[in-house]
mmCIF file of N, CA, C and O in Angstrom:
data_model
loop_
_atom_site.group_PDB
_atom_site.id
_atom_site.type_symbol
_atom_site.label_atom_id
_atom_site.label_comp_id
_atom_site.label_asym_id
_atom_site.label_seq_id
_atom_site.Cartn_x
_atom_site.Cartn_y
_atom_site.Cartn_z
ATOM 1 N N MET W 1 32.739 -21.897 0.741
ATOM 2 C CA MET W 1 32.792 -22.928 1.752
ATOM 3 C C MET W 1 32.083 -24.166 1.233
ATOM 4 O O MET W 1 30.976 -24.103 0.742
ATOM 5 N N SER W 2 32.729 -25.309 1.359
ATOM 6 C CA SER W 2 32.101 -26.547 0.917
ATOM 7 C C SER W 2 31.298 -27.160 2.051
ATOM 8 O O SER W 2 31.572 -26.942 3.225
ATOM 9 N N LEU W 3 30.304 -27.920 1.680
ATOM 10 C CA LEU W 3 29.462 -28.554 2.692
ATOM 11 C C LEU W 3 30.213 -29.647 3.450
ATOM 12 O O LEU W 3 29.815 -30.016 4.546
ATOM 13 N N GLU W 4 31.318 -30.134 2.894
ATOM 14 C CA GLU W 4 32.132 -31.131 3.595
ATOM 15 C C GLU W 4 32.793 -30.539 4.828
ATOM 16 O O GLU W 4 33.181 -31.257 5.738
ATOM 17 N N HIS W 5 32.921 -29.236 4.865
ATOM 18 C CA HIS W 5 33.590 -28.547 5.980
ATOM 19 C C HIS W 5 32.657 -28.345 7.183
ATOM 20 O O HIS W 5 33.103 -27.953 8.250
ATOM 21 N N ILE W 6 31.394 -28.638 7.031
ATOM 22 C CA ILE W 6 30.432 -28.395 8.113
ATOM 23 C C ILE W 6 30.733 -29.306 9.298
ATOM 24 O O ILE W 6 30.901 -30.515 9.141
ATOM 25 N N ASN W 7 30.801 -28.706 10.472
ATOM 26 C CA ASN W 7 31.022 -29.448 11.713
ATOM 27 C C ASN W 7 29.660 -29.660 12.377
ATOM 28 O O ASN W 7 29.133 -28.761 13.025
ATOM 29 N N ARG W 8 29.107 -30.829 12.218
ATOM 30 C CA ARG W 8 27.768 -31.114 12.736
ATOM 31 C C ARG W 8 27.715 -31.111 14.266
ATOM 32 O O ARG W 8 26.644 -31.068 14.846
ATOM 33 N N ALA W 9 28.875 -31.127 14.904
ATOM 34 C CA ALA W 9 28.922 -31.133 16.370
ATOM 35 C C ALA W 9 28.820 -29.729 16.981
ATOM 36 O O ALA W 9 28.684 -29.607 18.200
ATOM 37 N N LEU W 10 28.851 -28.677 16.170
ATOM 38 C CA LEU W 10 28.770 -27.329 16.722
ATOM 39 C C LEU W 10 27.423 -27.103 17.396
ATOM 40 O O LEU W 10 26.373 -27.282 16.797
ATOM 41 N N VAL W 11 27.486 -26.692 18.633
ATOM 42 C CA VAL W 11 26.271 -26.411 19.398
ATOM 43 C C VAL W 11 25.602 -25.138 18.881
ATOM 44 O O VAL W 11 24.396 -24.960 19.016
ATOM 45 N N ALA W 12 26.373 -24.275 18.238
ATOM 46 C CA ALA W 12 25.812 -23.047 17.669
ATOM 47 C C ALA W 12 24.702 -23.365 16.674
ATOM 48 O O ALA W 12 23.761 -22.576 16.524
ATOM 49 N N HIS W 13 24.774 -24.502 16.011
ATOM 50 C CA HIS W 13 23.691 -24.908 15.109
ATOM 51 C C HIS W 13 22.379 -25.042 15.885
ATOM 52 O O HIS W 13 21.329 -24.573 15.427
ATOM 53 N N ASP W 14 22.438 -25.677 17.038
ATOM 54 C CA ASP W 14 21.236 -25.845 17.863
ATOM 55 C C ASP W 14 20.703 -24.494 18.333
ATOM 56 O O ASP W 14 19.496 -24.257 18.326
ATOM 57 N N LEU W 15 21.616 -23.622 18.747
ATOM 58 C CA LEU W 15 21.218 -22.293 19.191
ATOM 59 C C LEU W 15 20.432 -21.567 18.107
ATOM 60 O O LEU W 15 19.347 -21.029 18.356
ATOM 61 N N VAL W 16 20.959 -21.549 16.902
ATOM 62 C CA VAL W 16 20.297 -20.823 15.818
ATOM 63 C C VAL W 16 18.946 -21.455 15.480
ATOM 64 O O VAL W 16 17.959 -20.742 15.287
ATOM 65 N N GLN W 17 18.894 -22.767 15.444
ATOM 66 C CA GLN W 17 17.607 -23.424 15.163
ATOM 67 C C GLN W 17 16.592 -23.067 16.248
ATOM 68 O O GLN W 17 15.430 -22.788 15.951
ATOM 69 N N ASP W 18 17.026 -23.084 17.495
ATOM 70 C CA ASP W 18 16.110 -22.736 18.590
ATOM 71 C C ASP W 18 15.649 -21.290 18.475
ATOM 72 O O ASP W 18 14.466 -20.990 18.647
ATOM 73 N N LEU W 19 16.572 -20.386 18.171
ATOM 74 C CA LEU W 19 16.213 -18.979 18.013
ATOM 75 C C LEU W 19 15.262 -18.787 16.833
ATOM 76 O O LEU W 19 14.332 -17.980 16.891
ATOM 77 N N LYS W 20 15.506 -19.540 15.798
ATOM 78 C CA LYS W 20 14.690 -19.431 14.584
ATOM 79 C C LYS W 20 13.228 -19.789 14.857
ATOM 80 O O LYS W 20 12.321 -19.130 14.367
ATOM 81 N N TRP W 21 12.995 -20.804 15.655
ATOM 82 C CA TRP W 21 11.651 -21.334 15.851
ATOM 83 C C TRP W 21 10.966 -20.868 17.127
ATOM 84 O O TRP W 21 9.779 -21.105 17.302
ATOM 85 N N ASP W 22 11.683 -20.208 18.026
ATOM 86 C CA ASP W 22 11.105 -19.841 19.324
ATOM 87 C C ASP W 22 11.161 -18.321 19.532
ATOM 88 O O ASP W 22 12.193 -17.773 19.911
ATOM 89 N N ALA W 23 10.029 -17.661 19.295
ATOM 90 C CA ALA W 23 9.964 -16.205 19.424
ATOM 91 C C ALA W 23 10.299 -15.744 20.839
ATOM 92 O O ALA W 23 10.951 -14.716 21.028
ATOM 93 N N GLY W 24 9.877 -16.494 21.833
ATOM 94 C CA GLY W 24 10.181 -16.140 23.218
ATOM 95 C C GLY W 24 11.671 -16.176 23.490
ATOM 96 O O GLY W 24 12.204 -15.314 24.195
ATOM 97 N N LEU W 25 12.345 -17.166 22.946
ATOM 98 C CA LEU W 25 13.793 -17.259 23.112
ATOM 99 C C LEU W 25 14.488 -16.094 22.405
ATOM 100 O O LEU W 25 15.452 -15.531 22.937
ATOM 101 N N ARG W 26 13.992 -15.718 21.228
ATOM 102 C CA ARG W 26 14.569 -14.561 20.531
ATOM 103 C C ARG W 26 14.429 -13.296 21.366
ATOM 104 O O ARG W 26 15.373 -12.510 21.473
ATOM 105 N N GLU W 27 13.269 -13.111 21.970
ATOM 106 C CA GLU W 27 13.063 -11.938 22.827
ATOM 107 C C GLU W 27 14.027 -11.952 24.006
ATOM 108 O O GLU W 27 14.611 -10.932 24.366
ATOM 109 N N GLU W 28 14.181 -13.119 24.608
ATOM 110 C CA GLU W 28 15.108 -13.243 25.735
ATOM 111 C C GLU W 28 16.548 -12.994 25.291
ATOM 112 O O GLU W 28 17.334 -12.364 26.002
ATOM 113 N N PHE W 29 16.902 -13.473 24.113
ATOM 114 C CA PHE W 29 18.237 -13.284 23.563
ATOM 115 C C PHE W 29 18.555 -11.798 23.417
ATOM 116 O O PHE W 29 19.657 -11.356 23.725
ATOM 117 N N VAL W 30 17.569 -11.024 22.976
ATOM 118 C CA VAL W 30 17.752 -9.578 22.836
ATOM 119 C C VAL W 30 17.948 -8.929 24.201
ATOM 120 O O VAL W 30 18.791 -8.054 24.367
ATOM 121 N N LYS W 31 17.193 -9.368 25.189
ATOM 122 C CA LYS W 31 17.250 -8.766 26.526
ATOM 123 C C LYS W 31 18.488 -9.188 27.305
ATOM 124 O O LYS W 31 19.075 -8.395 28.038
ATOM 125 N N ASP W 32 18.859 -10.475 27.190
ATOM 126 C CA ASP W 32 19.985 -10.992 27.980
ATOM 127 C C ASP W 32 20.681 -12.105 27.201
ATOM 128 O O ASP W 32 20.512 -13.286 27.491
ATOM 129 N N GLU W 33 21.443 -11.683 26.222
ATOM 130 C CA GLU W 33 22.126 -12.636 25.347
ATOM 131 C C GLU W 33 22.998 -13.616 26.139
ATOM 132 O O GLU W 33 22.986 -14.820 25.875
ATOM 133 N N ALA W 34 23.738 -13.110 27.106
ATOM 134 C CA ALA W 34 24.649 -13.969 27.868
ATOM 135 C C ALA W 34 23.904 -15.085 28.584
ATOM 136 O O ALA W 34 24.374 -16.226 28.623
ATOM 137 N N ALA W 35 22.730 -14.784 29.132
ATOM 138 C CA ALA W 35 21.951 -15.806 29.832
ATOM 139 C C ALA W 35 21.513 -16.905 28.879
ATOM 140 O O ALA W 35 21.533 -18.091 29.230
ATOM 141 N N VAL W 36 21.125 -16.528 27.681
ATOM 142 C CA VAL W 36 20.722 -17.539 26.693
ATOM 143 C C VAL W 36 21.940 -18.356 26.277
ATOM 144 O O VAL W 36 21.889 -19.592 26.235
ATOM 145 N N LEU W 37 23.045 -17.708 26.004
ATOM 146 C CA LEU W 37 24.254 -18.438 25.591
ATOM 147 C C LEU W 37 24.740 -19.379 26.681
ATOM 148 O O LEU W 37 25.269 -20.457 26.387
ATOM 149 N N ASP W 38 24.540 -19.003 27.943
ATOM 150 C CA ASP W 38 24.959 -19.854 29.058
ATOM 151 C C ASP W 38 24.245 -21.207 29.051
ATOM 152 O O ASP W 38 24.759 -22.184 29.592
ATOM 153 N N ARG W 39 23.079 -21.287 28.454
ATOM 154 C CA ARG W 39 22.308 -22.542 28.418
ATOM 155 C C ARG W 39 22.846 -23.539 27.406
ATOM 156 O O ARG W 39 22.450 -24.702 27.407
ATOM 157 N N TYR W 40 23.713 -23.082 26.536
ATOM 158 C CA TYR W 40 24.231 -23.933 25.471
ATOM 159 C C TYR W 40 25.694 -24.250 25.744
ATOM 160 O O TYR W 40 26.452 -23.382 26.161
ATOM 161 N N GLU W 41 26.084 -25.472 25.495
ATOM 162 C CA GLU W 41 27.465 -25.903 25.736
ATOM 163 C C GLU W 41 28.342 -25.545 24.537
ATOM 164 O O GLU W 41 28.901 -26.406 23.863
ATOM 165 N N LEU W 42 28.443 -24.256 24.299
ATOM 166 C CA LEU W 42 29.257 -23.746 23.203
ATOM 167 C C LEU W 42 30.734 -23.864 23.552
ATOM 168 O O LEU W 42 31.106 -23.727 24.721
ATOM 169 N N THR W 43 31.565 -24.075 22.552
ATOM 170 C CA THR W 43 33.002 -23.992 22.789
ATOM 171 C C THR W 43 33.336 -22.515 23.012
ATOM 172 O O THR W 43 32.555 -21.629 22.652
ATOM 173 N N GLY W 44 34.475 -22.258 23.580
ATOM 174 C CA GLY W 44 34.891 -20.874 23.772
ATOM 175 C C GLY W 44 34.938 -20.114 22.459
ATOM 176 O O GLY W 44 34.510 -18.964 22.375
ATOM 177 N N ALA W 45 35.447 -20.765 21.407
ATOM 178 C CA ALA W 45 35.544 -20.116 20.095
ATOM 179 C C ALA W 45 34.164 -19.809 19.518
ATOM 180 O O ALA W 45 33.960 -18.740 18.934
ATOM 181 N N GLU W 46 33.225 -20.737 19.696
ATOM 182 C CA GLU W 46 31.861 -20.490 19.213
ATOM 183 C C GLU W 46 31.251 -19.284 19.918
ATOM 184 O O GLU W 46 30.665 -18.407 19.286
ATOM 185 N N ARG W 47 31.372 -19.279 21.221
ATOM 186 C CA ARG W 47 30.744 -18.210 21.995
ATOM 187 C C ARG W 47 31.324 -16.843 21.648
ATOM 188 O O ARG W 47 30.594 -15.876 21.446
ATOM 189 N N ILE W 48 32.637 -16.766 21.577
ATOM 190 C CA ILE W 48 33.268 -15.489 21.235
ATOM 191 C C ILE W 48 32.828 -15.039 19.845
ATOM 192 O O ILE W 48 32.506 -13.870 19.631
ATOM 193 N N ALA W 49 32.803 -15.951 18.891
ATOM 194 C CA ALA W 49 32.380 -15.599 17.532
ATOM 195 C C ALA W 49 30.940 -15.089 17.521
ATOM 196 O O ALA W 49 30.623 -14.115 16.839
ATOM 197 N N ILE W 50 30.075 -15.717 18.300
ATOM 198 C CA ILE W 50 28.681 -15.271 18.379
ATOM 199 C C ILE W 50 28.614 -13.891 19.015
ATOM 200 O O ILE W 50 27.951 -12.992 18.500
ATOM 201 N N GLU W 51 29.286 -13.719 20.129
ATOM 202 C CA GLU W 51 29.256 -12.433 20.832
ATOM 203 C C GLU W 51 29.812 -11.302 19.980
ATOM 204 O O GLU W 51 29.327 -10.176 20.041
ATOM 205 N N GLU W 52 30.811 -11.615 19.166
ATOM 206 C CA GLU W 52 31.443 -10.593 18.326
ATOM 207 C C GLU W 52 30.808 -10.497 16.945
ATOM 208 O O GLU W 52 31.251 -9.713 16.113
ATOM 209 N N ARG W 53 29.786 -11.338 16.699
ATOM 210 C CA ARG W 53 29.107 -11.364 15.388
ATOM 211 C C ARG W 53 30.117 -11.641 14.282
ATOM 212 O O ARG W 53 30.092 -11.063 13.211
ATOM 213 N N ASP W 54 31.019 -12.580 14.559
ATOM 214 C CA ASP W 54 32.117 -12.921 13.659
ATOM 215 C C ASP W 54 31.743 -14.177 12.867
ATOM 216 O O ASP W 54 32.076 -15.295 13.242
ATOM 217 N N PHE W 55 31.052 -13.956 11.773
ATOM 218 C CA PHE W 55 30.581 -15.068 10.954
ATOM 219 C C PHE W 55 31.732 -15.793 10.277
ATOM 220 O O PHE W 55 31.670 -16.998 10.063
ATOM 221 N N ARG W 56 32.783 -15.084 9.955
ATOM 222 C CA ARG W 56 33.934 -15.725 9.321
ATOM 223 C C ARG W 56 34.499 -16.818 10.233
ATOM 224 O O ARG W 56 34.765 -17.934 9.797
ATOM 225 N N THR W 57 34.651 -16.491 11.513
ATOM 226 C CA THR W 57 35.154 -17.496 12.457
ATOM 227 C C THR W 57 34.163 -18.639 12.606
ATOM 228 O O THR W 57 34.559 -19.809 12.643
ATOM 229 N N LEU W 58 32.879 -18.320 12.677
ATOM 230 C CA LEU W 58 31.878 -19.397 12.751
ATOM 231 C C LEU W 58 32.007 -20.327 11.554
ATOM 232 O O LEU W 58 31.998 -21.553 11.705
ATOM 233 N N TYR W 59 32.132 -19.765 10.363
ATOM 234 C CA TYR W 59 32.284 -20.605 9.172
ATOM 235 C C TYR W 59 33.580 -21.399 9.223
ATOM 236 O O TYR W 59 33.610 -22.567 8.843
ATOM 237 N N ASP W 60 34.648 -20.781 9.696
ATOM 238 C CA ASP W 60 35.918 -21.496 9.818
ATOM 239 C C ASP W 60 35.811 -22.663 10.801
ATOM 240 O O ASP W 60 36.504 -23.676 10.657
ATOM 241 N N LEU W 61 34.934 -22.515 11.797
ATOM 242 C CA LEU W 61 34.707 -23.597 12.769
ATOM 243 C C LEU W 61 33.831 -24.708 12.192
ATOM 244 O O LEU W 61 33.708 -25.763 12.797
ATOM 245 N N GLY W 62 33.201 -24.433 11.058
ATOM 246 C CA GLY W 62 32.354 -25.435 10.424
ATOM 247 C C GLY W 62 30.869 -25.141 10.513
ATOM 248 O O GLY W 62 30.035 -26.037 10.370
ATOM 249 N N PHE W 63 30.523 -23.884 10.731
ATOM 250 C CA PHE W 63 29.124 -23.486 10.822
ATOM 251 C C PHE W 63 28.452 -23.639 9.462
ATOM 252 O O PHE W 63 29.030 -23.302 8.429
ATOM 253 N N HIS W 64 27.232 -24.133 9.460
ATOM 254 C CA HIS W 64 26.497 -24.349 8.208
ATOM 255 C C HIS W 64 26.138 -23.002 7.582
ATOM 256 O O HIS W 64 25.592 -22.128 8.255
ATOM 257 N N PRO W 65 26.413 -22.806 6.287
ATOM 258 C CA PRO W 65 26.155 -21.508 5.659
ATOM 259 C C PRO W 65 24.676 -21.105 5.681
ATOM 260 O O PRO W 65 24.358 -19.925 5.830
ATOM 261 N N TYR W 66 23.776 -22.041 5.564
ATOM 262 C CA TYR W 66 22.352 -21.709 5.633
ATOM 263 C C TYR W 66 22.013 -21.125 7.004
ATOM 264 O O TYR W 66 21.313 -20.128 7.109
ATOM 265 N N LEU W 67 22.527 -21.750 8.047
ATOM 266 C CA LEU W 67 22.246 -21.260 9.396
ATOM 267 C C LEU W 67 22.936 -19.928 9.651
ATOM 268 O O LEU W 67 22.438 -19.105 10.421
ATOM 269 N N GLY W 68 24.064 -19.686 9.003
ATOM 270 C CA GLY W 68 24.710 -18.389 9.126
ATOM 271 C C GLY W 68 23.818 -17.284 8.594
ATOM 272 O O GLY W 68 23.659 -16.235 9.224
ATOM 273 N N ALA W 69 23.203 -17.525 7.458
ATOM 274 C CA ALA W 69 22.280 -16.536 6.892
ATOM 275 C C ALA W 69 21.066 -16.356 7.799
ATOM 276 O O ALA W 69 20.604 -15.234 8.014
ATOM 277 N N GLN W 70 20.561 -17.446 8.334
ATOM 278 C CA GLN W 70 19.422 -17.361 9.249
ATOM 279 C C GLN W 70 19.797 -16.574 10.506
ATOM 280 O O GLN W 70 19.027 -15.748 10.988
ATOM 281 N N PHE W 71 20.984 -16.833 11.024
ATOM 282 C CA PHE W 71 21.439 -16.147 12.228
ATOM 283 C C PHE W 71 21.609 -14.650 11.967
ATOM 284 O O PHE W 71 21.252 -13.820 12.796
ATOM 285 N N ALA W 72 22.148 -14.301 10.808
ATOM 286 C CA ALA W 72 22.296 -12.883 10.461
ATOM 287 C C ALA W 72 20.934 -12.194 10.438
ATOM 288 O O ALA W 72 20.791 -11.076 10.935
ATOM 289 N N ARG W 73 19.928 -12.863 9.906
ATOM 290 C CA ARG W 73 18.590 -12.271 9.888
ATOM 291 C C ARG W 73 18.044 -12.100 11.298
ATOM 292 O O ARG W 73 17.427 -11.089 11.617
ATOM 293 N N ILE W 74 18.294 -13.083 12.152
ATOM 294 C CA ILE W 74 17.837 -12.989 13.548
ATOM 295 C C ILE W 74 18.514 -11.810 14.239
ATOM 296 O O ILE W 74 17.877 -11.048 14.963
ATOM 297 N N LEU W 75 19.804 -11.652 14.009
ATOM 298 C CA LEU W 75 20.573 -10.618 14.694
ATOM 299 C C LEU W 75 20.352 -9.215 14.139
ATOM 300 O O LEU W 75 20.319 -8.253 14.903
ATOM 301 N N PHE W 76 20.204 -9.094 12.842
ATOM 302 C CA PHE W 76 20.258 -7.776 12.225
ATOM 303 C C PHE W 76 19.011 -7.333 11.466
ATOM 304 O O PHE W 76 18.889 -6.162 11.151
ATOM 305 N N ALA W 77 18.103 -8.225 11.160
ATOM 306 C CA ALA W 77 16.969 -7.845 10.318
ATOM 307 C C ALA W 77 15.852 -7.166 11.085
ATOM 308 O O ALA W 77 14.878 -6.758 10.500
ATOM 309 N N SER W 78 15.985 -7.005 12.383
ATOM 310 C CA SER W 78 14.934 -6.350 13.153
ATOM 311 C C SER W 78 15.014 -4.829 13.050
ATOM 312 O O SER W 78 14.137 -4.134 13.514
ATOM 313 N N ASN W 79 16.071 -4.332 12.425
ATOM 314 C CA ASN W 79 16.177 -2.877 12.287
ATOM 315 C C ASN W 79 15.432 -2.410 11.043
ATOM 316 O O ASN W 79 14.829 -3.197 10.330
ATOM 317 N N THR W 80 15.484 -1.152 10.754
ATOM 318 C CA THR W 80 14.684 -0.577 9.676
ATOM 319 C C THR W 80 15.115 -1.030 8.289
ATOM 320 O O THR W 80 14.334 -0.933 7.352
ATOM 321 N N ASN W 81 16.331 -1.529 8.132
ATOM 322 C CA ASN W 81 16.789 -1.967 6.818
ATOM 323 C C ASN W 81 16.467 -3.423 6.527
ATOM 324 O O ASN W 81 16.743 -3.905 5.441
ATOM 325 N N GLY W 82 15.924 -4.151 7.483
ATOM 326 C CA GLY W 82 15.487 -5.515 7.260
ATOM 327 C C GLY W 82 16.574 -6.450 6.787
ATOM 328 O O GLY W 82 17.714 -6.393 7.231
ATOM 329 N N ALA W 83 16.216 -7.332 5.864
ATOM 330 C CA ALA W 83 17.127 -8.371 5.396
ATOM 331 C C ALA W 83 18.359 -7.791 4.724
ATOM 332 O O ALA W 83 19.434 -8.377 4.784
ATOM 333 N N THR W 84 18.239 -6.645 4.075
ATOM 334 C CA THR W 84 19.397 -6.034 3.431
ATOM 335 C C THR W 84 20.489 -5.756 4.443
ATOM 336 O O THR W 84 21.664 -6.030 4.209
ATOM 337 N N SER W 85 20.125 -5.244 5.597
ATOM 338 C CA SER W 85 21.097 -4.987 6.652
ATOM 339 C C SER W 85 21.744 -6.279 7.129
ATOM 340 O O SER W 85 22.950 -6.331 7.369
ATOM 341 N N ALA W 86 20.955 -7.323 7.268
ATOM 342 C CA ALA W 86 21.492 -8.611 7.708
ATOM 343 C C ALA W 86 22.536 -9.117 6.730
ATOM 344 O O ALA W 86 23.609 -9.579 7.129
ATOM 345 N N VAL W 87 22.254 -9.024 5.459
ATOM 346 C CA VAL W 87 23.199 -9.476 4.432
ATOM 347 C C VAL W 87 24.462 -8.625 4.470
ATOM 348 O O VAL W 87 25.576 -9.147 4.373
ATOM 349 N N GLN W 88 24.313 -7.324 4.639
ATOM 350 C CA GLN W 88 25.481 -6.446 4.707
ATOM 351 C C GLN W 88 26.372 -6.793 5.897
ATOM 352 O O GLN W 88 27.597 -6.827 5.775
ATOM 353 N N HIS W 89 25.771 -7.054 7.052
ATOM 354 C CA HIS W 89 26.546 -7.441 8.240
ATOM 355 C C HIS W 89 27.245 -8.785 8.017
ATOM 356 O O HIS W 89 28.419 -8.950 8.357
ATOM 357 N N LEU W 90 26.529 -9.737 7.461
ATOM 358 C CA LEU W 90 27.087 -11.061 7.210
ATOM 359 C C LEU W 90 28.290 -10.965 6.269
ATOM 360 O O LEU W 90 29.366 -11.498 6.556
ATOM 361 N N LEU W 91 28.125 -10.278 5.156
ATOM 362 C CA LEU W 91 29.211 -10.179 4.183
ATOM 363 C C LEU W 91 30.407 -9.406 4.732
ATOM 364 O O LEU W 91 31.551 -9.794 4.491
ATOM 365 N N ALA W 92 30.158 -8.345 5.475
ATOM 366 C CA ALA W 92 31.269 -7.599 6.069
ATOM 367 C C ALA W 92 32.070 -8.488 7.007
ATOM 368 O O ALA W 92 33.303 -8.470 6.996
ATOM 369 N N SER W 93 31.385 -9.291 7.803
ATOM 370 C CA SER W 93 32.076 -10.178 8.734
ATOM 371 C C SER W 93 32.916 -11.207 7.987
ATOM 372 O O SER W 93 34.071 -11.448 8.327
ATOM 373 N N ILE W 94 32.345 -11.805 6.966
ATOM 374 C CA ILE W 94 33.076 -12.820 6.198
ATOM 375 C C ILE W 94 34.309 -12.213 5.539
ATOM 376 O O ILE W 94 35.365 -12.830 5.477
ATOM 377 N N ARG W 95 34.181 -10.984 5.074
ATOM 378 C CA ARG W 95 35.304 -10.308 4.418
ATOM 379 C C ARG W 95 36.321 -9.741 5.401
ATOM 380 O O ARG W 95 37.368 -9.246 5.004
ATOM 381 N N GLY W 96 35.979 -9.756 6.693
ATOM 382 C CA GLY W 96 36.871 -9.190 7.701
ATOM 383 C C GLY W 96 36.807 -7.675 7.757
ATOM 384 O O GLY W 96 37.744 -7.027 8.213
ATOM 385 N N GLU W 97 35.695 -7.107 7.309
ATOM 386 C CA GLU W 97 35.499 -5.660 7.309
ATOM 387 C C GLU W 97 34.691 -5.242 8.536
ATOM 388 O O GLU W 97 33.985 -6.055 9.109
ATOM 389 N N PRO W 98 34.767 -3.967 8.919
ATOM 390 C CA PRO W 98 33.910 -3.497 10.027
ATOM 391 C C PRO W 98 32.446 -3.634 9.641
ATOM 392 O O PRO W 98 32.091 -3.533 8.466
ATOM 393 N N ALA W 99 31.621 -3.856 10.630
ATOM 394 C CA ALA W 99 30.186 -3.945 10.385
ATOM 395 C C ALA W 99 29.690 -2.618 9.831
ATOM 396 O O ALA W 99 30.222 -1.565 10.168
ATOM 397 N N PRO W 100 28.692 -2.658 8.963
ATOM 398 C CA PRO W 100 28.147 -1.408 8.423
ATOM 399 C C PRO W 100 27.759 -0.453 9.548
ATOM 400 O O PRO W 100 27.163 -0.852 10.545
ATOM 401 N N GLY W 101 28.142 0.810 9.394
ATOM 402 C CA GLY W 101 27.822 1.809 10.408
ATOM 403 C C GLY W 101 28.811 1.861 11.552
ATOM 404 O O GLY W 101 28.667 2.625 12.478
ATOM 405 N N ARG W 102 29.851 1.020 11.496
ATOM 406 C CA ARG W 102 30.860 1.010 12.563
ATOM 407 C C ARG W 102 32.198 1.434 11.999
ATOM 408 O O ARG W 102 32.517 1.168 10.859
ATOM 409 N N THR W 103 32.990 2.052 12.845
ATOM 410 C CA THR W 103 34.338 2.407 12.465
ATOM 411 C C THR W 103 35.254 1.234 12.794
ATOM 412 O O THR W 103 34.841 0.255 13.404
ATOM 413 N N GLU W 104 36.513 1.346 12.433
ATOM 414 C CA GLU W 104 37.497 0.295 12.749
ATOM 415 C C GLU W 104 37.574 0.025 14.235
ATOM 416 O O GLU W 104 37.887 -1.074 14.660
ATOM 417 N N THR W 105 37.305 1.024 15.066
ATOM 418 C CA THR W 105 37.403 0.845 16.512
ATOM 419 C C THR W 105 36.106 0.313 17.112
ATOM 420 O O THR W 105 36.010 0.116 18.306
ATOM 421 N N GLY W 106 35.087 0.096 16.271
ATOM 422 C CA GLY W 106 33.856 -0.502 16.750
ATOM 423 C C GLY W 106 32.774 0.482 17.109
ATOM 424 O O GLY W 106 31.659 0.089 17.379
ATOM 425 N N GLY W 107 33.062 1.771 17.107
ATOM 426 C CA GLY W 107 32.044 2.752 17.449
ATOM 427 C C GLY W 107 31.097 3.034 16.298
ATOM 428 O O GLY W 107 31.419 2.781 15.153
ATOM 429 N N LEU W 108 29.951 3.536 16.624
ATOM 430 C CA LEU W 108 29.002 3.897 15.575
ATOM 431 C C LEU W 108 29.329 5.249 15.005
ATOM 432 O O LEU W 108 29.901 6.070 15.609
#
């Protein structure tokens, strides 16, 4: 992905920056993701991509690659595998593969 493709108007950028710097918001995001997302004027495509952890679609919309990596860490690095798990989830999404530990139907 080239940096020329970045859509600076994506509200998802603001969401990730806020999550990155605000521990309280991250905690709330874990407890009630929909309530946090409701506060941001995301496009329908942005919101669905976030809810589905679809980084490929986010990148296709113009999401900044640095923030994609940061978002993956926020979403997935809290488990026992840490950053390695976040990278695995990010790469699987970009490749269009099931998330690690999930079957094609989405079950664990």
